PDB file of C-alpha atoms and ligand atoms in Angstrom:
ATOM      1  CA  MET E   1      -3.127  30.906 -12.333  1.00 41.00           C
ATOM      2  CA  ASP E   2      -4.046  32.105  -8.988  1.00 46.00           C
ATOM      3  CA  ILE E   3      -3.403  29.084  -6.713  1.00 42.00           C
ATOM      4  CA  ALA E   4      -5.164  30.500  -3.729  1.00 44.00           C
ATOM      5  CA  ALA E   5      -8.431  30.657  -5.919  1.00 44.00           C
ATOM      6  CA  THR E   6      -8.091  26.636  -6.532  1.00 44.00           C
ATOM      7  CA  PRO E   7      -7.494  24.961  -3.171  1.00 47.00           C
ATOM      8  CA  ASN E   8      -8.283  21.703  -4.609  1.00 47.00           C
ATOM      9  CA  THR E   9      -5.461  21.906  -7.185  1.00 47.00           C
ATOM     10  CA  PRO E  10      -3.313  18.898  -6.410  1.00 47.00           C
ATOM     11  CA  PRO E  11       0.551  18.910  -6.309  1.00 50.00           C
ATOM     12  CA  LYS E  12       2.100  18.501  -9.663  1.00 50.00           C
ATOM     13  CA  GLY E  13       2.298  15.017 -10.921  1.00 47.00           C
ATOM     14  CA  THR E  14      -0.467  13.433  -9.236  1.00 48.00           C
ATOM     15  CA  ALA E  15      -2.947  13.905 -11.940  1.00 49.00           C
ATOM     16  CA  PRO E  16      -6.260  13.598 -10.282  1.00 51.00           C
ATOM     17  CA  SER E  17      -9.451  12.510 -11.730  1.00 52.00           C
ATOM     18  CA  ARG E  18     -11.442  15.001  -9.577  1.00 49.00           C
ATOM     19  CA  PRO E  19     -10.942  17.370  -6.726  1.00 51.00           C
ATOM     20  CA  ALA E  20     -11.125  16.079  -3.211  1.00 49.00           C
ATOM     21  CA  THR E  21     -14.546  17.643  -2.626  1.00 48.00           C
ATOM     22  CA  LEU E  22     -17.200  18.906  -4.746  1.00 47.00           C
ATOM     23  CA  PRO E  23     -20.274  20.899  -4.080  1.00 46.00           C
ATOM     24  CA  GLY E  24     -22.940  18.378  -3.073  1.00 44.00           C
ATOM     25  CA  ASP E  25     -20.554  15.828  -1.825  1.00 46.00           C
ATOM     26  CA  ARG E  26     -21.686  13.988   1.323  1.00 49.00           C
ATOM     27  CA  ARG E  27     -20.569  15.428   4.746  1.00 54.00           C
ATOM     28  CA  GLY E  28     -20.479  14.227   8.147  1.00 67.00           C
ATOM     29  CA  LYS E  29     -21.268  10.559   9.344  1.00 71.00           C
ATOM     30  CA  ASP E  30     -22.088   9.285   5.890  1.00 77.00           C
ATOM     31  CA  ASN E  31     -18.970  10.655   4.586  1.00 85.00           C
ATOM     32  CA  ILE E  32     -16.842   9.053   7.168  1.00 88.00           C
ATOM     33  CA  GLY E  33     -18.553   5.672   6.793  1.00 89.00           C
ATOM     34  CA  ARG E  34     -18.011   5.848   3.021  1.00 91.00           C
ATOM     35  CA  MET E  35     -14.274   6.531   3.710  1.00 93.00           C
ATOM     36  CA  ILE E  36     -13.860   3.721   6.115  1.00 94.00           C
ATOM     37  CA  ARG E  37     -15.679   1.494   3.777  1.00 94.00           C
ATOM     38  CA  VAL E  38     -13.388   2.237   0.762  1.00 94.00           C
ATOM     39  CA  ASP E  39     -10.261   2.029   2.771  1.00 96.00           C
ATOM     40  CA  GLN E  40     -11.170  -1.375   4.350  1.00 95.00           C
ATOM     41  CA  ALA E  41     -11.930  -2.642   0.657  1.00 94.00           C
ATOM     42  CA  GLY E  42      -8.649  -1.240  -0.558  1.00 93.00           C
ATOM     43  CA  GLU E  43      -6.666  -2.640   2.149  1.00 95.00           C
ATOM     44  CA  LEU E  44      -8.144  -6.096   1.666  1.00 95.00           C
ATOM     45  CA  GLY E  45      -7.226  -5.741  -2.040  1.00 93.00           C
ATOM     46  CA  ALA E  46      -3.813  -4.588  -1.173  1.00 94.00           C
ATOM     47  CA  ALA E  47      -3.358  -7.521   1.120  1.00 95.00           C
ATOM     48  CA  GLU E  48      -4.361  -9.999  -1.640  1.00 95.00           C
ATOM     49  CA  ILE E  49      -2.200  -8.414  -4.221  1.00 95.00           C
ATOM     50  CA  TYR E  50       0.860  -9.053  -2.139  1.00 95.00           C
ATOM     51  CA  ARG E  51      -0.457 -12.608  -1.315  1.00 95.00           C
ATOM     52  CA  GLY E  52      -0.801 -13.257  -5.006  1.00 95.00           C
ATOM     53  CA  GLN E  53       2.693 -11.931  -5.820  1.00 95.00           C
ATOM     54  CA  LEU E  54       4.067 -14.259  -2.896  1.00 95.00           C
ATOM     55  CA  ALA E  55       2.361 -17.281  -4.108  1.00 95.00           C
ATOM     56  CA  VAL E  56       4.220 -17.090  -7.436  1.00 95.00           C
ATOM     57  CA  LEU E  57       7.474 -15.359  -6.240  1.00 95.00           C
ATOM     58  CA  LYS E  58       7.975 -17.181  -2.820  1.00 93.00           C
ATOM     59  CA  ASN E  59      11.283 -18.526  -3.936  1.00 92.00           C
ATOM     60  CA  GLN E  60      12.695 -15.421  -5.602  1.00 89.00           C
ATOM     61  CA  PRO E  61      15.009 -12.768  -4.156  1.00 88.00           C
ATOM     62  CA  CYS E  62      12.256 -10.388  -3.832  1.00 91.00           C
ATOM     63  CA  ALA E  63      10.230 -12.611  -1.589  1.00 94.00           C
ATOM     64  CA  ASP E  64      11.415 -11.207   1.685  1.00 94.00           C
ATOM     65  CA  LEU E  65      10.520  -7.708   0.512  1.00 94.00           C
ATOM     66  CA  LEU E  66       6.935  -8.870  -0.515  1.00 95.00           C
ATOM     67  CA  LYS E  67       6.451 -10.354   2.974  1.00 95.00           C
ATOM     68  CA  LYS E  68       7.496  -7.176   4.668  1.00 94.00           C
ATOM     69  CA  MET E  69       5.125  -5.121   2.627  1.00 94.00           C
ATOM     70  CA  ALA E  70       2.269  -7.942   2.985  1.00 95.00           C
ATOM     71  CA  GLU E  71       2.782  -7.638   6.840  1.00 95.00           C
ATOM     72  CA  GLN E  72       2.038  -4.021   6.788  1.00 95.00           C
ATOM     73  CA  GLU E  73      -1.125  -4.361   4.535  1.00 96.00           C
ATOM     74  CA  GLN E  74      -2.334  -6.847   7.174  1.00 96.00           C
ATOM     75  CA  VAL E  75      -1.824  -4.189   9.784  1.00 97.00           C
ATOM     76  CA  HIS E  76      -3.811  -1.700   7.620  1.00 97.00           C
ATOM     77  CA  LEU E  77      -6.437  -4.090   7.131  1.00 96.00           C
ATOM     78  CA  ALA E  78      -7.004  -5.097  10.570  1.00 97.00           C
ATOM     79  CA  THR E  79      -7.049  -1.523  11.620  1.00 97.00           C
ATOM     80  CA  PHE E  80      -9.897  -0.786   9.225  1.00 96.00           C
ATOM     81  CA  ASP E  81     -11.631  -4.041  10.038  1.00 96.00           C
ATOM     82  CA  GLU E  82     -11.787  -2.919  13.663  1.00 95.00           C
ATOM     83  CA  MET E  83     -13.036   0.572  12.637  1.00 93.00           C
ATOM     84  CA  VAL E  84     -15.797  -0.802  10.699  1.00 93.00           C
ATOM     85  CA  VAL E  85     -16.897  -2.983  13.589  1.00 94.00           C
ATOM     86  CA  GLU E  86     -16.570  -0.238  16.157  1.00 92.00           C
ATOM     87  CA  ARG E  87     -18.440   2.342  14.024  1.00 91.00           C
ATOM     88  CA  GLY E  88     -21.019   0.309  12.608  1.00 91.00           C
ATOM     89  CA  VAL E  89     -19.860   0.817   9.032  1.00 92.00           C
ATOM     90  CA  ARG E  90     -21.383  -1.253   6.303  1.00 91.00           C
ATOM     91  CA  PRO E  91     -18.494  -3.061   4.579  1.00 91.00           C
ATOM     92  CA  SER E  92     -18.228  -3.044   0.779  1.00 88.00           C
ATOM     93  CA  ALA E  93     -20.899  -5.668  -0.620  1.00 87.00           C
ATOM     94  CA  LEU E  94     -18.136  -6.322  -3.177  1.00 90.00           C
ATOM     95  CA  SER E  95     -15.527  -7.647  -0.681  1.00 90.00           C
ATOM     96  CA  PRO E  96     -15.476 -11.044  -2.419  1.00 91.00           C
ATOM     97  CA  LEU E  97     -14.476  -9.304  -5.680  1.00 90.00           C
ATOM     98  CA  TRP E  98     -11.850  -7.158  -4.212  1.00 91.00           C
ATOM     99  CA  ARG E  99     -10.246 -10.498  -2.563  1.00 90.00           C
ATOM    100  CA  ALA E 100     -10.381 -12.132  -5.995  1.00 91.00           C
ATOM    101  CA  ALA E 101      -9.388  -9.339  -8.105  1.00 91.00           C
ATOM    102  CA  GLY E 102      -6.464  -8.364  -5.712  1.00 93.00           C
ATOM    103  CA  PHE E 103      -5.221 -11.904  -5.811  1.00 93.00           C
ATOM    104  CA  ALA E 104      -5.478 -12.132  -9.529  1.00 92.00           C
ATOM    105  CA  LEU E 105      -3.952  -8.876 -10.193  1.00 92.00           C
ATOM    106  CA  GLY E 106      -0.928 -10.002  -7.659  1.00 94.00           C
ATOM    107  CA  ALA E 107      -0.591 -13.360  -9.141  1.00 93.00           C
ATOM    108  CA  GLY E 108      -0.979 -12.367 -12.651  1.00 92.00           C
ATOM    109  CA  SER E 109       1.577  -9.488 -12.420  1.00 93.00           C
ATOM    110  CA  ALA E 110       3.934 -11.764 -10.701  1.00 93.00           C
ATOM    111  CA  LEU E 111       3.769 -14.380 -13.521  1.00 93.00           C
ATOM    112  CA  LEU E 112       5.097 -11.607 -15.882  1.00 90.00           C
ATOM    113  CA  GLY E 113       8.222 -11.399 -13.671  1.00 92.00           C
ATOM    114  CA  GLU E 114       9.480  -9.711 -10.466  1.00 93.00           C
ATOM    115  CA  ARG E 115       9.658  -6.289 -12.263  1.00 93.00           C
ATOM    116  CA  ALA E 116       6.162  -6.500 -13.369  1.00 94.00           C
ATOM    117  CA  ALA E 117       4.964  -7.254  -9.779  1.00 95.00           C
ATOM    118  CA  MET E 118       7.095  -4.300  -8.717  1.00 95.00           C
ATOM    119  CA  ALA E 119       5.492  -2.076 -11.526  1.00 95.00           C
ATOM    120  CA  THR E 120       2.107  -3.133 -10.117  1.00 94.00           C
ATOM    121  CA  THR E 121       3.129  -2.228  -6.752  1.00 94.00           C
ATOM    122  CA  VAL E 122       4.128   1.354  -7.893  1.00 95.00           C
ATOM    123  CA  ALA E 123       0.968   1.976  -9.826  1.00 94.00           C
ATOM    124  CA  VAL E 124      -1.514   0.634  -6.974  1.00 94.00           C
ATOM    125  CA  GLU E 125       0.404   2.524  -4.330  1.00 95.00           C
ATOM    126  CA  GLU E 126       0.644   5.891  -6.182  1.00 94.00           C
ATOM    127  CA  VAL E 127      -3.252   5.575  -6.577  1.00 94.00           C
ATOM    128  CA  ILE E 128      -3.733   4.722  -3.048  1.00 94.00           C
ATOM    129  CA  GLU E 129      -1.448   7.422  -1.781  1.00 95.00           C
ATOM    130  CA  ASP E 130      -3.372  10.077  -3.825  1.00 94.00           C
ATOM    131  CA  HIS E 131      -6.667   8.769  -2.521  1.00 95.00           C
ATOM    132  CA  TYR E 132      -5.429   8.955   1.115  1.00 96.00           C
ATOM    133  CA  GLN E 133      -4.236  12.315   0.486  1.00 95.00           C
ATOM    134  CA  ARG E 134      -7.679  13.241  -0.796  1.00 93.00           C
ATOM    135  CA  GLN E 135      -9.368  11.860   2.233  1.00 93.00           C
ATOM    136  CA  LEU E 136      -7.082  13.903   4.408  1.00 92.00           C
ATOM    137  CA  ASP E 137      -7.914  16.987   2.609  1.00 90.00           C
ATOM    138  CA  ALA E 138     -11.589  16.071   2.790  1.00 89.00           C
ATOM    139  CA  LEU E 139     -11.308  15.372   6.504  1.00 87.00           C
ATOM    140  CA  ALA E 140      -9.717  18.731   7.507  1.00 82.00           C
ATOM    141  CA  PRO E 141     -13.003  20.577   7.688  1.00 72.00           C
ATOM    142  CA  GLU E 142     -14.953  17.616   9.336  1.00 59.00           C
ATOM    143  CA  LEU E 143     -12.575  17.970  12.410  1.00 61.00           C
ATOM    144  CA  ASN E 144     -14.415  21.035  13.323  1.00 62.00           C
ATOM    145  CA  GLU E 145     -17.687  19.139  13.869  1.00 57.00           C
ATOM    146  CA  GLU E 146     -19.227  17.113  16.385  1.00 59.00           C
ATOM    147  CA  SER E 147     -17.276  13.984  16.038  1.00 60.00           C
ATOM    148  CA  ALA E 148     -13.854  15.690  15.862  1.00 67.00           C
ATOM    149  CA  GLY E 149     -12.193  13.009  18.276  1.00 72.00           C
ATOM    150  CA  GLU E 150     -13.162   9.993  16.287  1.00 71.00           C
ATOM    151  CA  ASN E 151     -12.321  11.885  13.037  1.00 84.00           C
ATOM    152  CA  ALA E 152      -8.869  12.826  14.360  1.00 85.00           C
ATOM    153  CA  GLU E 153      -8.272   9.051  15.085  1.00 87.00           C
ATOM    154  CA  LEU E 154      -9.282   8.313  11.496  1.00 92.00           C
ATOM    155  CA  GLN E 155      -7.051  11.170  10.100  1.00 92.00           C
ATOM    156  CA  ALA E 156      -3.999  10.004  12.142  1.00 92.00           C
ATOM    157  CA  VAL E 157      -4.439   6.501  10.880  1.00 95.00           C
ATOM    158  CA  ILE E 158      -4.721   7.490   7.210  1.00 96.00           C
ATOM    159  CA  ALA E 159      -1.663   9.835   7.497  1.00 95.00           C
ATOM    160  CA  GLU E 160       0.265   6.964   9.026  1.00 96.00           C
ATOM    161  CA  PHE E 161      -0.746   4.389   6.350  1.00 97.00           C
ATOM    162  CA  ARG E 162      -0.123   7.028   3.561  1.00 96.00           C
ATOM    163  CA  GLU E 163       3.275   7.092   4.567  1.00 96.00           C
ATOM    164  CA  ASP E 164       3.615   3.341   4.429  1.00 96.00           C
ATOM    165  CA  GLU E 165       2.269   3.227   1.089  1.00 96.00           C
ATOM    166  CA  LEU E 166       4.770   5.676  -0.198  1.00 96.00           C
ATOM    167  CA  LYS E 167       7.630   3.575   1.238  1.00 96.00           C
ATOM    168  CA  HIS E 168       6.077   0.494  -0.832  1.00 95.00           C
ATOM    169  CA  ARG E 169       6.124   2.643  -3.728  1.00 95.00           C
ATOM    170  CA  ASP E 170       9.649   3.692  -3.327  1.00 95.00           C
ATOM    171  CA  LEU E 171      10.702   0.243  -2.327  1.00 94.00           C
ATOM    172  CA  ALA E 172       9.196  -1.150  -5.569  1.00 94.00           C
ATOM    173  CA  LEU E 173      10.907   1.613  -7.763  1.00 93.00           C
ATOM    174  CA  GLU E 174      14.233   0.679  -6.050  1.00 93.00           C
ATOM    175  CA  ASN E 175      13.656  -2.849  -7.176  1.00 90.00           C
ATOM    176  CA  GLY E 176      13.302  -2.301 -10.841  1.00 89.00           C
ATOM    177  CA  ALA E 177       9.595  -1.387 -11.380  1.00 89.00           C
ATOM    178  CA  GLU E 178      10.337   0.939 -14.193  1.00 84.00           C
ATOM    179  CA  GLU E 179      12.402  -1.829 -16.118  1.00 85.00           C
ATOM    180  CA  ALA E 180       9.224  -3.922 -16.460  1.00 84.00           C
ATOM    181  CA  PRO E 181       8.277  -4.802 -20.049  1.00 82.00           C
ATOM    182  CA  ALA E 182       5.594  -2.444 -21.210  1.00 85.00           C
ATOM    183  CA  TYR E 183       5.874  -0.527 -18.060  1.00 87.00           C
ATOM    184  CA  GLN E 184       3.596   2.530 -19.132  1.00 88.00           C
ATOM    185  CA  ILE E 185       0.954   0.230 -20.507  1.00 89.00           C
ATOM    186  CA  LEU E 186       1.009  -1.958 -17.281  1.00 87.00           C
ATOM    187  CA  SER E 187       1.293   1.011 -15.112  1.00 89.00           C
ATOM    188  CA  GLN E 188      -1.780   2.957 -16.585  1.00 88.00           C
ATOM    189  CA  SER E 189      -3.842  -0.031 -16.855  1.00 87.00           C
ATOM    190  CA  VAL E 190      -3.185  -1.042 -13.184  1.00 86.00           C
ATOM    191  CA  LYS E 191      -3.980   2.682 -12.146  1.00 88.00           C
ATOM    192  CA  ALA E 192      -7.211   2.666 -14.123  1.00 83.00           C
ATOM    193  CA  GLY E 193      -8.465  -0.473 -12.526  1.00 86.00           C
ATOM    194  CA  THR E 194      -7.458   0.693  -9.147  1.00 86.00           C
ATOM    195  CA  ARG E 195      -9.333   3.955  -9.653  1.00 86.00           C
ATOM    196  CA  LEU E 196     -12.446   1.997 -10.834  1.00 89.00           C
ATOM    197  CA  ALA E 197     -12.316  -0.234  -7.682  1.00 87.00           C
ATOM    198  CA  ILE E 198     -12.007   2.868  -5.338  1.00 89.00           C
ATOM    199  CA  TRP E 199     -14.860   4.546  -6.965  1.00 88.00           C
ATOM    200  CA  LEU E 200     -17.144   1.334  -6.694  1.00 90.00           C
ATOM    201  CA  ALA E 201     -16.033   0.602  -3.056  1.00 89.00           C
ATOM    202  CA  GLU E 202     -16.956   3.972  -1.994  1.00 87.00           C
ATOM    203  CA  ARG E 203     -20.591   3.273  -3.258  1.00 86.00           C
ATOM    204  CA  ILE E 204     -21.313  -0.317  -3.221  1.00 89.00           C
TER     205      ILE E 204
HETATM  206 FE1  LIG Y   1      -2.024  -0.489   2.882  1.00 88.59          FE
HETATM  207 FE1  LIG Y   2       0.880  -0.652   0.518  1.00 88.59          FE
END
C-alpha cells in the first residue's frame, strides 16, 4: 500500500475505529471546543477510576502507584477545567455520568483484584493515548489558522498529557496487568466502553 496516499493510516497496533479527520468534520473554534469538552470529561472519568481503585485497594502494595497516577489525573483535570472556563466551552452534559461510571469502573475492577485494576488502566490509557494522538493530528492544520497561539497551547498540553498516559500504561503493564484473569475480555470490554464514552462526550 502507498503510505503517502493514506496520511490517516495509524501506526501499527493502534487499531483505530476511524481516521483522525474525515471530510465534513468540524473545523476551527467548534472543533477546538469539542476537543476540550471531551478531554475534560475524559480526565474527570480517569480521576474517578483511580479514586474508585484506591477506595478498594488503599491498603494493598499498589496503593502508592495508584496515588501517584491519581495525582497526575488531577493535574490533567484541573488543566482542562481551567481551559473550559477561559475559553467558554460548554462542559459535557453527561459529566455526572462520567463521574459515576469512572468510579464504578475503578472500584469494580479493583474488586476483581490488583491485576484486574492494572488491566483496566492499560485498556483505558491505550484508548486515551490513541485519542490524544488523533487530536494532535487534527490540530496540526488548525495551527495555521487565526487562533494559532491558543491552539499551540492546547497542542502542548495534549502532547504532555499523552506522555503521562503512556507512562501510566507502562506502569500498569509492569505491575501485572496482563496476568489478570480473562485479560483479553476485560481489556476489550473496557476499551469498547471507553471509546463509546469518548464518542458521547464529544457530542453531549
Ligand atoms: Fe489523564
Ligand atoms: Fe492516565
